[in-house]
Structures are given as structure tokens and as C-alpha cells.
Short mmCIF file of C-alpha atoms and ligand atoms in Angstrom, two decimals:
data_model
loop_
_atom_site.label_atom_id
_atom_site.label_comp_id
_atom_site.label_asym_id
_atom_site.label_seq_id
_atom_site.Cartn_x
_atom_site.Cartn_y
_atom_site.Cartn_z
CA MET A 1 -87.53 -26.40 149.27
CA THR A 2 -91.05 -25.56 148.20
CA ARG A 3 -93.34 -28.44 149.03
CA ASP A 4 -94.60 -30.28 145.98
CA THR A 5 -98.07 -30.37 147.39
CA THR A 6 -99.67 -31.69 144.25
CA GLY A 7 -97.35 -34.55 143.56
CA LEU A 8 -96.50 -32.72 140.38
CA ILE A 9 -92.87 -33.74 140.26
CA GLY A 10 -93.83 -37.38 140.60
CA SER A 11 -96.32 -37.13 137.79
CA PHE A 12 -93.68 -35.59 135.49
CA ARG A 13 -91.26 -38.39 136.38
CA ARG A 14 -93.87 -41.06 135.70
CA ALA A 15 -94.58 -39.44 132.33
CA GLY A 16 -90.86 -39.62 131.43
CA GLN A 17 -90.53 -35.83 131.82
CA GLY A 18 -88.48 -35.77 135.02
CA GLN A 19 -85.76 -33.66 133.30
CA VAL A 20 -87.99 -30.65 133.91
CA PHE A 21 -86.95 -30.81 137.57
CA ALA A 22 -83.27 -31.66 136.96
CA PHE A 23 -82.08 -28.45 138.65
CA PHE A 24 -84.95 -28.08 141.07
CA ASP A 25 -83.01 -28.78 144.25
CA ARG A 26 -80.51 -26.02 143.62
CA LEU A 27 -83.08 -23.35 142.74
CA PRO A 28 -84.02 -20.58 145.15
CA ALA A 29 -87.48 -21.01 146.66
CA GLU A 30 -89.17 -18.46 144.45
CA SER A 31 -87.79 -20.08 141.28
CA GLN A 32 -89.00 -23.44 142.54
CA ALA A 33 -92.44 -22.00 143.05
CA ARG A 34 -92.43 -20.53 139.55
CA LEU A 35 -91.33 -23.77 137.93
CA LEU A 36 -94.01 -25.67 139.82
CA SER A 37 -96.66 -23.24 138.73
CA GLU A 38 -95.56 -23.46 135.07
CA ALA A 39 -95.49 -27.23 135.31
CA ALA A 40 -99.00 -27.21 136.76
CA GLU A 41 -100.20 -25.58 133.51
CA ILE A 42 -99.04 -28.55 131.46
CA ASP A 43 -101.48 -31.24 130.43
CA LEU A 44 -99.09 -34.19 130.41
CA GLY A 45 -101.63 -36.42 128.67
CA GLU A 46 -101.95 -33.90 125.86
CA VAL A 47 -98.16 -33.58 125.51
CA ASP A 48 -97.81 -37.35 125.38
CA ARG A 49 -100.49 -37.59 122.68
CA LEU A 50 -98.84 -34.85 120.63
CA VAL A 51 -95.41 -36.44 120.93
CA ARG A 52 -96.81 -39.77 119.75
CA THR A 53 -98.80 -38.33 116.87
CA LEU A 54 -96.62 -35.45 115.71
CA VAL A 55 -93.04 -35.92 116.92
CA ALA A 56 -92.29 -39.65 117.26
CA GLU A 57 -90.53 -41.36 114.41
CA GLY A 58 -93.03 -42.48 111.82
CA ALA A 59 -95.58 -39.82 112.83
CA SER A 60 -97.40 -38.84 109.67
CA ARG A 61 -96.68 -35.33 108.46
CA THR A 62 -98.66 -35.45 105.25
CA VAL A 63 -102.02 -33.81 104.76
CA ASP A 64 -104.85 -35.79 103.23
CA LEU A 65 -105.47 -34.45 99.72
CA GLU A 66 -107.88 -37.24 98.68
CA GLY A 67 -110.89 -35.89 96.81
CA LEU A 68 -109.74 -32.28 97.18
CA SER A 69 -111.36 -29.60 95.04
CA PRO A 70 -111.26 -25.79 95.03
CA ALA A 71 -113.85 -24.16 97.29
CA PRO A 72 -116.54 -22.01 95.70
CA TYR A 73 -116.76 -18.42 96.89
CA GLU A 74 -118.93 -15.33 96.56
CA ARG A 75 -117.32 -13.11 93.97
CA LEU A 76 -117.19 -9.34 94.14
CA PRO A 77 -119.57 -7.58 91.74
CA SER A 78 -116.49 -6.38 89.82
CA HIS A 79 -115.52 -10.04 89.38
CA GLY A 80 -118.88 -11.42 88.23
CA GLY A 81 -120.76 -11.43 91.57
CA ASP A 82 -124.42 -10.40 91.83
CA PRO A 83 -124.58 -6.70 92.85
CA ALA A 84 -128.07 -7.10 94.34
CA ALA A 85 -126.93 -9.94 96.58
CA TRP A 86 -124.02 -7.78 97.78
CA SER A 87 -126.37 -4.88 98.52
CA ARG A 88 -128.62 -7.18 100.54
CA ALA A 89 -125.63 -8.51 102.46
CA LYS A 90 -124.41 -4.98 103.22
CA ALA A 91 -127.84 -3.91 104.45
CA ALA A 92 -128.07 -6.97 106.71
CA GLY A 93 -124.60 -6.28 108.12
CA GLU A 94 -125.47 -2.66 108.79
CA THR A 95 -128.59 -3.68 110.64
CA ALA A 96 -126.52 -6.05 112.79
CA LEU A 97 -124.01 -3.31 113.54
CA ARG A 98 -126.78 -0.89 114.46
CA SER A 99 -128.25 -3.43 116.84
CA GLY A 100 -124.95 -4.02 118.67
CA ARG A 101 -124.71 -7.73 117.85
CA VAL A 102 -121.17 -7.50 116.52
CA ALA A 103 -117.83 -7.14 118.33
CA ALA A 104 -114.33 -6.76 116.91
CA PHE A 105 -111.72 -9.36 117.79
CA THR A 106 -107.96 -9.07 117.26
CA VAL A 107 -105.49 -11.89 117.78
CA ALA A 108 -102.32 -10.21 119.02
CA GLY A 109 -100.55 -12.99 120.87
CA GLY A 110 -97.96 -13.90 118.24
CA GLN A 111 -94.23 -13.60 118.79
CA GLY A 112 -93.49 -11.60 115.63
CA THR A 113 -90.10 -13.26 115.28
CA ARG A 114 -89.85 -12.56 111.55
CA LEU A 115 -90.39 -8.83 112.00
CA GLY A 116 -87.85 -8.75 114.82
CA TYR A 117 -89.51 -5.77 116.50
CA ASP A 118 -88.98 -5.31 120.20
CA GLY A 119 -92.46 -5.04 121.72
CA PRO A 120 -95.98 -6.26 121.04
CA LYS A 121 -96.53 -6.19 117.27
CA GLY A 122 -99.65 -4.05 117.67
CA THR A 123 -97.47 -1.22 118.96
CA PHE A 124 -95.43 -1.20 115.74
CA PRO A 125 -95.50 2.25 114.05
CA VAL A 126 -97.11 1.29 110.77
CA THR A 127 -98.67 4.30 109.05
CA PRO A 128 -96.67 5.95 106.30
CA VAL A 129 -96.35 9.54 107.50
CA LEU A 130 -97.48 9.89 111.10
CA ARG A 131 -96.15 6.47 112.09
CA ARG A 132 -99.24 5.55 114.04
CA SER A 133 -99.33 2.11 115.57
CA LEU A 134 -101.29 -0.87 114.32
CA PHE A 135 -103.41 -0.73 117.48
CA GLN A 136 -104.21 2.94 116.87
CA VAL A 137 -105.32 2.24 113.30
CA PHE A 138 -107.67 -0.53 114.45
CA ALA A 139 -108.90 1.47 117.43
CA TRP A 140 -109.86 4.39 115.23
CA LYS A 141 -111.53 2.22 112.61
CA ILE A 142 -113.57 0.63 115.41
CA LEU A 143 -114.34 4.03 116.93
CA ALA A 144 -115.42 5.36 113.53
CA ALA A 145 -117.63 2.34 112.86
CA GLY A 146 -119.27 2.73 116.27
CA ARG A 147 -120.07 6.36 115.49
CA ARG A 148 -121.37 5.51 112.04
CA PHE A 149 -123.76 2.84 113.27
CA GLY A 150 -124.71 4.60 116.48
CA ARG A 151 -123.49 1.67 118.62
CA PRO A 152 -119.98 1.73 120.08
CA LEU A 153 -118.41 -1.65 119.53
CA HIS A 154 -116.78 -3.92 122.05
CA TRP A 155 -113.24 -4.90 121.09
CA PHE A 156 -111.65 -8.12 122.33
CA ILE A 157 -107.87 -8.38 122.10
CA MET A 158 -106.05 -11.63 122.67
CA THR A 159 -102.53 -11.19 124.02
CA SER A 160 -99.87 -13.66 125.15
CA HIS A 161 -98.31 -14.10 128.57
CA GLN A 162 -95.26 -12.38 127.14
CA ASN A 163 -96.90 -9.25 125.76
CA HIS A 164 -100.04 -8.86 127.90
CA ALA A 165 -98.77 -6.27 130.38
CA GLN A 166 -97.03 -4.20 127.71
CA THR A 167 -100.14 -4.24 125.53
CA GLU A 168 -102.38 -3.05 128.35
CA ALA A 169 -99.86 -0.37 129.30
CA PHE A 170 -99.75 0.87 125.69
CA PHE A 171 -103.52 1.33 125.62
CA GLU A 172 -103.42 2.98 129.00
CA GLU A 173 -100.70 5.38 127.87
CA HIS A 174 -102.77 6.35 124.81
CA GLY A 175 -106.05 6.78 126.64
CA HIS A 176 -107.42 3.75 124.80
CA PHE A 177 -107.32 5.95 121.68
CA GLY A 178 -110.60 7.57 122.64
CA LEU A 179 -112.51 4.30 122.92
CA ASP A 180 -114.66 3.63 125.95
CA ARG A 181 -112.16 1.62 128.03
CA ALA A 182 -114.99 -0.46 129.45
CA ARG A 183 -115.47 -1.84 125.96
CA VAL A 184 -111.85 -2.85 125.34
CA HIS A 185 -111.15 -6.31 126.73
CA PHE A 186 -107.74 -7.97 126.94
CA PHE A 187 -107.22 -11.62 127.69
CA ARG A 188 -104.25 -13.96 127.47
CA GLN A 189 -104.07 -16.97 125.24
CA GLY A 190 -102.86 -20.33 126.46
CA ARG A 191 -99.33 -21.61 126.11
CA MET A 192 -97.74 -24.89 125.28
CA PRO A 193 -94.40 -26.44 126.19
CA ALA A 194 -91.82 -27.03 123.49
CA VAL A 195 -90.22 -30.47 123.28
CA ASP A 196 -86.97 -31.75 121.79
CA PHE A 197 -87.04 -34.21 118.91
CA SER A 198 -87.30 -37.10 121.34
CA GLY A 199 -90.38 -35.61 122.97
CA LYS A 200 -88.78 -34.31 126.17
CA ILE A 201 -90.17 -31.01 127.45
CA LEU A 202 -87.47 -28.35 127.17
CA LEU A 203 -86.37 -25.96 129.89
CA GLU A 204 -85.69 -22.39 128.88
CA THR A 205 -83.60 -21.83 131.99
CA GLU A 206 -82.87 -24.07 134.94
CA GLY A 207 -86.01 -22.81 136.60
CA SER A 208 -88.45 -22.19 133.75
CA LEU A 209 -90.06 -24.14 130.96
CA ALA A 210 -89.74 -23.30 127.26
CA LEU A 211 -93.35 -22.20 126.84
CA SER A 212 -94.83 -20.48 123.80
CA PRO A 213 -98.27 -19.22 122.77
CA ASP A 214 -100.58 -21.96 121.50
CA GLY A 215 -101.27 -20.39 118.08
CA HIS A 216 -104.08 -18.17 116.83
CA GLY A 217 -106.37 -21.18 117.02
CA GLY A 218 -105.87 -20.99 120.78
CA SER A 219 -108.15 -17.97 120.59
CA LEU A 220 -111.27 -20.12 120.61
CA ARG A 221 -110.49 -21.79 123.93
CA ALA A 222 -109.03 -18.59 125.37
CA LEU A 223 -112.26 -16.73 124.58
CA GLU A 224 -114.12 -19.36 126.53
CA ARG A 225 -111.67 -19.69 129.44
CA SER A 226 -111.30 -15.96 129.94
CA GLY A 227 -115.03 -15.42 130.30
CA ALA A 228 -115.12 -13.30 127.12
CA LEU A 229 -117.90 -15.45 125.64
CA ASP A 230 -120.05 -14.97 128.73
CA LEU A 231 -119.47 -11.25 128.59
CA MET A 232 -120.52 -11.22 124.93
CA ALA A 233 -123.66 -13.15 125.72
CA SER A 234 -124.57 -10.71 128.47
CA GLU A 235 -124.01 -7.79 126.09
CA GLY A 236 -126.16 -9.34 123.36
CA ILE A 237 -123.16 -9.98 121.06
CA ASP A 238 -123.42 -13.08 118.92
CA THR A 239 -121.02 -12.30 116.09
CA LEU A 240 -117.25 -11.71 116.17
CA SER A 241 -115.29 -9.95 113.47
CA TYR A 242 -111.88 -11.66 113.65
CA PHE A 243 -108.65 -10.18 112.27
CA GLN A 244 -104.93 -10.37 112.89
CA VAL A 245 -102.80 -7.70 114.46
CA ASP A 246 -100.44 -7.37 111.52
CA ASN A 247 -102.73 -6.02 108.80
CA PRO A 248 -103.58 -2.29 108.99
CA LEU A 249 -105.58 -2.36 105.76
CA VAL A 250 -108.20 -4.70 107.22
CA ARG A 251 -111.79 -3.50 107.42
CA CYS A 252 -112.15 -4.28 111.09
CA VAL A 253 -115.91 -4.49 110.77
CA ASP A 254 -117.13 -4.94 107.23
CA ALA A 255 -120.90 -4.69 106.92
CA ALA A 256 -121.15 -6.65 103.65
CA PHE A 257 -118.99 -9.51 104.96
CA ILE A 258 -120.92 -9.65 108.23
CA GLY A 259 -124.14 -9.62 106.21
CA TRP A 260 -123.06 -12.57 104.03
CA HIS A 261 -122.28 -14.48 107.22
CA LEU A 262 -125.61 -13.71 108.86
CA THR A 263 -127.92 -14.10 105.88
CA ARG A 264 -126.36 -17.47 105.02
CA GLY A 265 -126.70 -18.70 108.58
CA SER A 266 -122.96 -19.40 108.56
CA GLU A 267 -121.13 -20.30 111.76
CA MET A 268 -117.74 -19.21 110.44
CA SER A 269 -117.11 -17.14 107.34
CA SER A 270 -113.86 -16.25 105.63
CA LYS A 271 -112.55 -13.62 103.30
CA THR A 272 -110.53 -14.58 100.27
CA VAL A 273 -108.43 -12.88 97.65
CA PRO A 274 -107.44 -14.56 94.40
CA LYS A 275 -103.81 -15.59 94.68
CA ALA A 276 -101.51 -13.14 92.90
CA TYR A 277 -99.29 -15.95 91.54
CA PRO A 278 -99.20 -19.72 92.03
CA GLU A 279 -96.40 -19.79 94.59
CA GLU A 280 -97.82 -17.01 96.74
CA LYS A 281 -97.64 -18.11 100.37
CA LEU A 282 -101.34 -18.13 101.20
CA GLY A 283 -103.46 -21.03 102.40
CA HIS A 284 -106.04 -22.33 99.90
CA PHE A 285 -109.75 -22.65 100.50
CA CYS A 286 -110.68 -26.15 99.37
CA VAL A 287 -113.46 -28.67 99.81
CA ARG A 288 -112.62 -32.16 101.08
CA GLY A 289 -115.26 -34.76 101.80
CA GLY A 290 -117.95 -32.08 101.65
CA GLU A 291 -116.20 -29.89 104.25
CA LEU A 292 -114.52 -26.53 103.82
CA VAL A 293 -110.81 -26.71 104.66
CA VAL A 294 -107.77 -24.49 104.34
CA ILE A 295 -104.76 -26.28 102.89
CA GLU A 296 -101.55 -24.44 103.65
CA TYR A 297 -99.26 -23.48 100.78
CA SER A 298 -96.61 -25.84 102.10
CA ASP A 299 -99.07 -28.76 101.98
CA LEU A 300 -100.51 -28.29 98.48
CA PRO A 301 -98.21 -29.74 95.81
CA LEU A 302 -96.83 -27.10 93.45
CA ALA A 303 -98.38 -28.89 90.47
CA LEU A 304 -101.83 -28.30 92.00
CA GLN A 305 -100.98 -24.72 92.94
CA ARG A 306 -100.08 -24.10 89.30
CA GLU A 307 -103.13 -25.79 87.75
CA ARG A 308 -105.28 -23.45 85.67
CA ASP A 309 -108.85 -23.51 84.46
CA PRO A 310 -108.51 -24.22 80.73
CA SER A 311 -111.39 -21.92 79.79
CA THR A 312 -110.53 -18.83 81.87
CA GLY A 313 -106.82 -19.31 82.49
CA ALA A 314 -107.41 -18.53 86.21
CA LEU A 315 -105.64 -20.62 88.85
CA ARG A 316 -107.88 -23.53 89.89
CA TYR A 317 -106.87 -23.17 93.53
CA GLU A 318 -107.05 -19.40 93.42
CA ALA A 319 -108.99 -18.67 96.62
CA GLY A 320 -106.29 -17.58 99.06
CA SER A 321 -106.89 -17.27 102.80
CA ILE A 322 -106.07 -13.89 104.39
CA ALA A 323 -107.05 -14.78 107.96
CA ILE A 324 -110.13 -12.58 108.21
CA HIS A 325 -113.24 -14.28 109.57
CA VAL A 326 -116.64 -13.69 111.06
CA ILE A 327 -117.39 -16.24 113.75
CA ASP A 328 -120.57 -17.08 115.59
CA ARG A 329 -120.31 -16.92 119.39
CA GLU A 330 -122.11 -20.20 120.04
CA PHE A 331 -119.94 -21.95 117.50
CA ILE A 332 -116.85 -20.78 119.39
CA GLN A 333 -118.36 -22.15 122.57
CA ARG A 334 -119.00 -25.50 120.91
CA MET A 335 -115.45 -25.65 119.55
CA ALA A 336 -113.90 -24.60 122.84
CA ARG A 337 -115.85 -27.13 124.90
CA GLY A 338 -116.00 -29.93 122.35
CA ALA A 339 -114.06 -33.07 123.07
CA ASP A 340 -112.18 -33.05 119.79
CA GLY A 341 -111.35 -29.32 119.58
CA LEU A 342 -108.80 -28.22 117.02
CA PRO A 343 -105.84 -30.33 115.95
CA PHE A 344 -102.32 -29.21 116.90
CA HIS A 345 -99.69 -28.59 114.26
CA ARG A 346 -95.99 -29.16 114.64
CA ALA A 347 -93.48 -26.37 113.97
CA ASP A 348 -89.77 -27.14 114.15
CA LYS A 349 -88.00 -24.15 115.70
CA LYS A 350 -84.79 -22.94 117.28
CA ILE A 351 -85.60 -23.02 120.97
CA SER A 352 -83.33 -21.43 123.58
CA THR A 353 -82.70 -23.96 126.31
CA VAL A 354 -80.08 -25.21 128.80
CA ASP A 355 -77.66 -28.12 128.58
CA ALA A 356 -77.18 -30.88 131.17
CA ASP A 357 -75.08 -28.54 133.29
CA GLY A 358 -77.64 -25.75 133.15
CA ARG A 359 -75.63 -23.65 130.69
CA GLU A 360 -77.58 -21.54 128.21
CA VAL A 361 -77.88 -23.00 124.68
CA ARG A 362 -78.88 -20.78 121.74
CA PRO A 363 -79.18 -23.23 118.86
CA GLY A 364 -78.19 -22.28 115.30
CA LYS A 365 -80.75 -24.64 113.81
CA ALA A 366 -84.07 -26.15 114.84
CA ASN A 367 -83.60 -28.22 117.99
CA GLY A 368 -87.18 -28.84 118.96
CA VAL A 369 -90.87 -28.62 118.25
CA LYS A 370 -93.55 -26.11 119.17
CA PHE A 371 -97.22 -27.03 119.05
CA GLU A 372 -99.75 -24.61 117.59
CA LEU A 373 -103.45 -24.43 116.87
CA PHE A 374 -104.73 -22.70 113.72
CA VAL A 375 -108.07 -20.92 113.74
CA PHE A 376 -108.99 -22.02 110.21
CA ASP A 377 -109.05 -25.62 111.43
CA ALA A 378 -112.44 -24.78 112.88
CA LEU A 379 -113.90 -24.39 109.39
CA PRO A 380 -114.68 -28.06 108.71
CA SER A 381 -116.82 -28.11 111.87
CA ALA A 382 -118.77 -24.98 110.97
CA ARG A 383 -122.27 -25.22 109.56
CA ARG A 384 -122.84 -23.49 106.23
CA PRO A 385 -119.43 -21.75 106.10
CA VAL A 386 -119.24 -19.09 103.42
CA VAL A 387 -116.16 -17.73 101.65
CA VAL A 388 -116.44 -14.17 100.37
CA GLU A 389 -114.11 -12.38 98.00
CA THR A 390 -112.53 -9.07 98.93
CA SER A 391 -110.22 -6.69 97.17
CA ARG A 392 -106.66 -7.08 98.34
CA ALA A 393 -106.00 -3.36 97.91
CA ASP A 394 -108.74 -2.60 100.44
CA ASP A 395 -108.26 -5.35 102.99
CA PHE A 396 -104.87 -7.00 103.06
CA SER A 397 -101.27 -5.90 103.39
CA PRO A 398 -99.71 -7.60 106.40
CA VAL A 399 -96.45 -6.73 108.14
CA LYS A 400 -94.71 -10.06 108.61
CA ASN A 401 -91.06 -9.64 107.63
CA ALA A 402 -88.45 -7.01 108.39
CA GLU A 403 -87.70 -6.63 104.67
CA GLY A 404 -88.96 -7.78 101.27
CA VAL A 405 -92.51 -9.06 100.80
CA ASP A 406 -95.05 -8.26 103.51
CA SER A 407 -92.71 -5.85 105.23
CA PRO A 408 -93.22 -2.38 106.74
CA ALA A 409 -92.09 -0.88 103.40
CA THR A 410 -94.61 -2.80 101.25
CA CYS A 411 -97.35 -2.12 103.78
CA ARG A 412 -96.64 1.63 103.84
CA ALA A 413 -96.74 1.70 100.04
CA ASP A 414 -100.09 -0.16 100.03
CA GLN A 415 -101.53 2.31 102.54
CA LEU A 416 -100.31 5.23 100.40
CA ARG A 417 -101.89 3.71 97.29
CA GLN A 418 -105.17 3.29 99.15
CA PHE A 419 -105.17 6.92 100.34
CA ALA A 420 -104.36 8.06 96.78
CA ARG A 421 -107.26 5.99 95.37
CA TRP A 422 -109.72 7.44 97.87
CA ILE A 423 -108.60 10.98 97.11
CA ARG A 424 -108.85 10.34 93.38
CA SER A 425 -112.29 8.82 93.76
CA VAL A 426 -113.62 12.18 94.95
CA GLY A 427 -112.23 13.88 91.87
CA ALA A 428 -109.04 15.42 93.29
CA SER A 429 -105.87 14.98 91.33
CA VAL A 430 -103.05 12.94 92.88
CA PRO A 431 -99.79 12.53 91.00
CA THR A 432 -98.72 8.85 91.23
CA ASP A 433 -96.34 6.45 89.56
CA SER A 434 -97.56 3.61 87.37
CA THR A 435 -98.30 1.41 90.42
CA GLY A 436 -100.57 4.06 91.92
CA LEU A 437 -97.99 5.13 94.52
CA PRO A 438 -98.43 8.84 95.24
CA GLU A 439 -95.45 11.11 94.70
CA ALA A 440 -96.16 13.19 97.83
CA PRO A 441 -96.69 11.80 101.35
CA LEU A 442 -100.35 11.17 102.22
CA GLU A 443 -102.11 9.92 105.30
CA VAL A 444 -105.79 9.68 106.08
CA SER A 445 -106.84 9.18 109.67
CA PRO A 446 -109.37 6.34 110.02
CA LEU A 447 -111.51 8.92 111.82
CA PHE A 448 -111.62 10.93 108.59
CA GLY A 449 -112.27 7.92 106.41
CA TYR A 450 -111.88 4.18 106.90
CA ASP A 451 -113.12 3.19 103.46
CA GLU A 452 -113.95 4.88 100.20
CA GLY A 453 -117.52 5.73 101.23
CA SER A 454 -116.72 7.25 104.62
CA PHE A 455 -113.79 9.12 103.09
CA ALA A 456 -116.05 10.65 100.42
CA GLU A 457 -118.54 11.76 103.09
CA SER A 458 -115.92 13.55 105.15
CA TRP A 459 -114.38 15.07 102.04
CA SER A 460 -117.73 16.44 100.92
CA ARG A 461 -118.07 18.19 104.28
CA LEU A 462 -114.73 19.99 103.93
CA GLY A 463 -115.18 23.65 103.01
CA ALA A 464 -112.16 24.56 100.94
CA LYS A 465 -110.60 21.37 99.53
CA PRO A 466 -106.95 20.97 100.49
CA ALA A 467 -104.19 20.72 97.90
CA VAL A 468 -102.69 17.26 97.54
CA ALA A 469 -99.60 17.77 95.40
CA ASP A 470 -97.21 18.63 98.24
CA GLY A 471 -98.52 16.00 100.62
CA LEU A 472 -101.48 15.90 102.93
CA CYS A 473 -102.56 14.44 106.26
CA LEU A 474 -106.30 14.36 106.81
CA GLU A 475 -107.31 14.20 110.46
CA ALA A 476 -110.72 13.62 112.02
CA PRO A 477 -113.32 16.12 110.83
CA PRO A 478 -115.14 18.06 113.55
CA LEU A 479 -118.00 15.98 114.97
P1 LIG B 1 -98.20 -15.25 112.54
O1 LIG B 1 -98.50 -16.58 112.01
O2 LIG B 1 -97.72 -14.23 111.58
O3 LIG B 1 -97.18 -15.42 113.75
O4 LIG B 1 -99.47 -14.73 113.30
P2 LIG B 1 -96.40 -14.37 114.63
O5 LIG B 1 -96.05 -15.12 115.87
O6 LIG B 1 -97.13 -13.08 114.81
O7 LIG B 1 -95.10 -14.03 113.79
P3 LIG B 1 -93.80 -14.92 113.52
O8 LIG B 1 -94.27 -16.14 112.78
O9 LIG B 1 -93.17 -15.22 114.85
O10 LIG B 1 -92.93 -14.02 112.67
C1 LIG B 1 -100.61 -14.33 112.62
C2 LIG B 1 -101.53 -13.65 113.63
O11 LIG B 1 -101.90 -14.55 114.64
C3 LIG B 1 -101.55 -14.03 115.91
C4 LIG B 1 -100.46 -13.00 115.64
O12 LIG B 1 -100.41 -12.05 116.68
C5 LIG B 1 -100.92 -12.43 114.32
O13 LIG B 1 -101.96 -11.50 114.54
N1 LIG B 1 -101.09 -15.12 116.76
C6 LIG B 1 -100.18 -16.02 116.29
C7 LIG B 1 -101.55 -15.20 118.03
O14 LIG B 1 -102.37 -14.36 118.47
N2 LIG B 1 -101.11 -16.20 118.82
C8 LIG B 1 -100.22 -17.12 118.39
O15 LIG B 1 -99.86 -18.02 119.17
C9 LIG B 1 -99.75 -17.04 117.08
#
């Protein structure tokens, strides 16, 4: 038997979590060692606190809506915003990008259970014609932005224990998509044990714990723990452009958004789109007690979600959260080191486990609780947070589900519509249906154009303009 040098087993027993070692004596030595090392990751005090506050009977599951009001936000010029203020923001963002202060940051540690794809979600073939991966789309947008601003960007990618090796191997296999590999940084997020409804830590097998990633909010402490923040400081990076791995439309580094963040002296800024309809499953930017908060769709009563402004007819709580942020490095440090950190949320899930005899159990309904941190919970602690409107068609079409809304099919269609709009904007004709979906297959490499402006520049440099009617793939123009 492996020696329990740290007294770990005793501490689990004293905490009422002795079941974790129920099969320990019959495990081979290497499994014992693995279980001990997983157990050593667990903060038993934290688990106990979470069980008392989130799982125990009587634990409050309601969100405080007292004094809630919709959050103000900076509107796009096309929606009543001040064009001059937007131009100033864009110029400030461009200056920051030229000076190398900004890095891209992707959270890619999720489990992607709804999509049901086998492999890290970032490797999912997402583009409509060439089936390029999510990671390739981001990599090329980041490469293109680095070329445009004359400063190659650093890119930080948060993985999970489960997908870390596969993610690194994918980048390796693709030559880091032409990026300088010394500027692509992978680090793992933390993980948390799942518990049953009585608060007992679950085993996944006789010799391993049911551990899962600690949520995208875990990114703040993982950035700190991994040394990524120190690296940023040494590289003169003070601003992180945060986005999720599932949204290929995202402007990975958006000068105007970065500029709003910097000129306002914001510590954490957020993009918003007006909700398409009241029941749309987006979080809502709100103000509570003078602080900016995101209230999830499941926590805001439907009556409030449906409320409209009597004069304009717009939804009162229209500012939807699309999980795109700019975050200040020192703020992340403060949040990661601060005593109160982010609050955990409870998610009831089906968790594969073992029964008292060690037999595998695959539950048909939720049998336990996972604990997750959400990055937007940092907003109330941020100084001068700013919310900035963006156009959904140019920034947001996530791949979440295998079918239906937010699926590969809807995302491909949104990419096609975007390519068709860009091609139209330079005066070429593109046959489309009434929703703007082109009739022929189109794909634009992010190295040709990653937004309307860069697309138009590359297009203007083409000698003979290509025909569009039968389909078109535009690759990188010669440098
Ligand atoms: P989602 O909330 O969509 O979760 O993540 P998910 O795990 O990817 O998918 P489901 O719910 O199992 O279907 C939103 C973003 O946050 C990242 C994901 O990778 C995605 O970019 N994320 C989520 C993490 O990086 N870590 C986590 O622990 C959770």
C-alpha cells in the first residue's frame, strides 16, 4: 500500500468524506497513488463550505433581485451612439494594439457535453466550406491582427486536465497555424470534485474522483497560478481580450472595444447585443446596488424579461451578455488573490460514479452537483466597468448544441451571411435568399479579411475580381 504520508486519508475521514477511500485497500499501488494525488488537490474546507451554502437542505438558491435595474451601455452609432466617441475609442484601441499591450485569451476548458463532439471543442470543424477548426479561425484572426498592427500578439489558451494534451497536440500538428509558437501559451484550469445530494464527494471509479473543470470563472485564478500573469507583466501586456472557444464570429481583438475599455479606465468591460426576443437564453446586464451584474436568464423572472419601455417598445432588460470581455491584468491578479474571489454556482448533473460494490453507475437523471465559477461574477468588483454594444451578425454565433439553435448548422449559415455581406459591401453581386444566406458556397480566410474593413482592403488589391455566383473561397492574399 502506498504510504499516506500526508495524513490525507485521515483528514478526509474527519471531514465526513471517508467514502473516497472505500476501495483504497484493494487498489493496485499506482491507482492508490493517483487517488491520493487527486485527493490532495481538494480543499476540504472549501467543499464543506459549498455543501453548506449550496447543497444542504434549506440552502438558498434564489438570486437577489432587490433594486435591480437595466444596465446602461454604449450604443453603436447605427443605434444612436455617438460616432465621434466610437472613432476615438477605435483610435485608442489601435494605439494599444500597436504598442503590444494587448493579448488574446480563449477559455477552452469546457466539456462541450451539449455538442457531443469527441475532442476539444476548439478542434471542431466549424467553417462552412473548408471545415476549418475553431482554433484555426481564431489563430488566423490573431495572426492577421498582429500583421495589421505591426505587433504579433500573445495568445493565452485555457484548457482542462481532460483536453490539455489533445489541444497542444492539435496546435503542434498544425504548426501553430503560422503563429510564433513562443507566443501561444496553454495552461490548465483548476478542477472541482462533484458531490451527491448529501454532500459526499463522488468517485468516478474505485480509484478516481469525479472531478470536473471549475468553470470559465476559474480562468482568473488559473491565469495567476499558471504564471501567465507574470509572463504578461514581463511582456508589457496589461490588457486581455477574452472570448470563448465556441464562437467563430468573434472579433478576437476589437480595437474599438479595447479602446472603450482603456479610455474609460475600466477594469473589466463587456460586449452586449440586444436580446432577439424576451426568452432568449442570454444573461442580462443589470445594475444592483450601484454595481454591474449579470443576471442569468434562468434567474430573471419571465415577467421582467418581457417588460418593455413604453415609449420605444424595446425590451427593458435588453442588454444580453455574449461572454466577450476585455480585462485588466492587475484586476485579474486582485481577483485571483483576493480573499473573497468569485462565488461558486451549483449545477445539478448526471455524474458517472460507482455504487457501494464498486460497480459503474451511469445515472439517467441528475444524481449530484458540480461547482462552477462564472467569469462575469467578477464584474461587480471591477472599477468603472463599461458595457459596449456590438452587432450580433459580426461578433456572435456560438456552437453549443448538436442541433437546433446555436448549432453547427446555424453557425455555418451565420458565417456564410457574413461573407456575403462583406462581398456585397465592396460592390460585388451575391445572390442570397431573404435572410441574406448566399446561394453558392462562400468562405473567406481570416487572413484575407477578418472584418469588413480588412476584407475591403484585400479585395481592392485583387487584380481581376473573382466571380461569386458559383461559389468562392478567398485565401490569404500574397504578403
Ligand atoms: P459553456 O458554458 O458552453 O460550457 O462554456 P461547455 O462545458 O463548453 O459546454 P456544455 O455546457 O458542456 O455543453 C462556455 C465557454 O467557457 C469555457 C468553454 O470552453 C466555452 O469556451 N469553459 C466552460 C471553460 O473554459 N471551462 C469551464 O469549466 C467551463
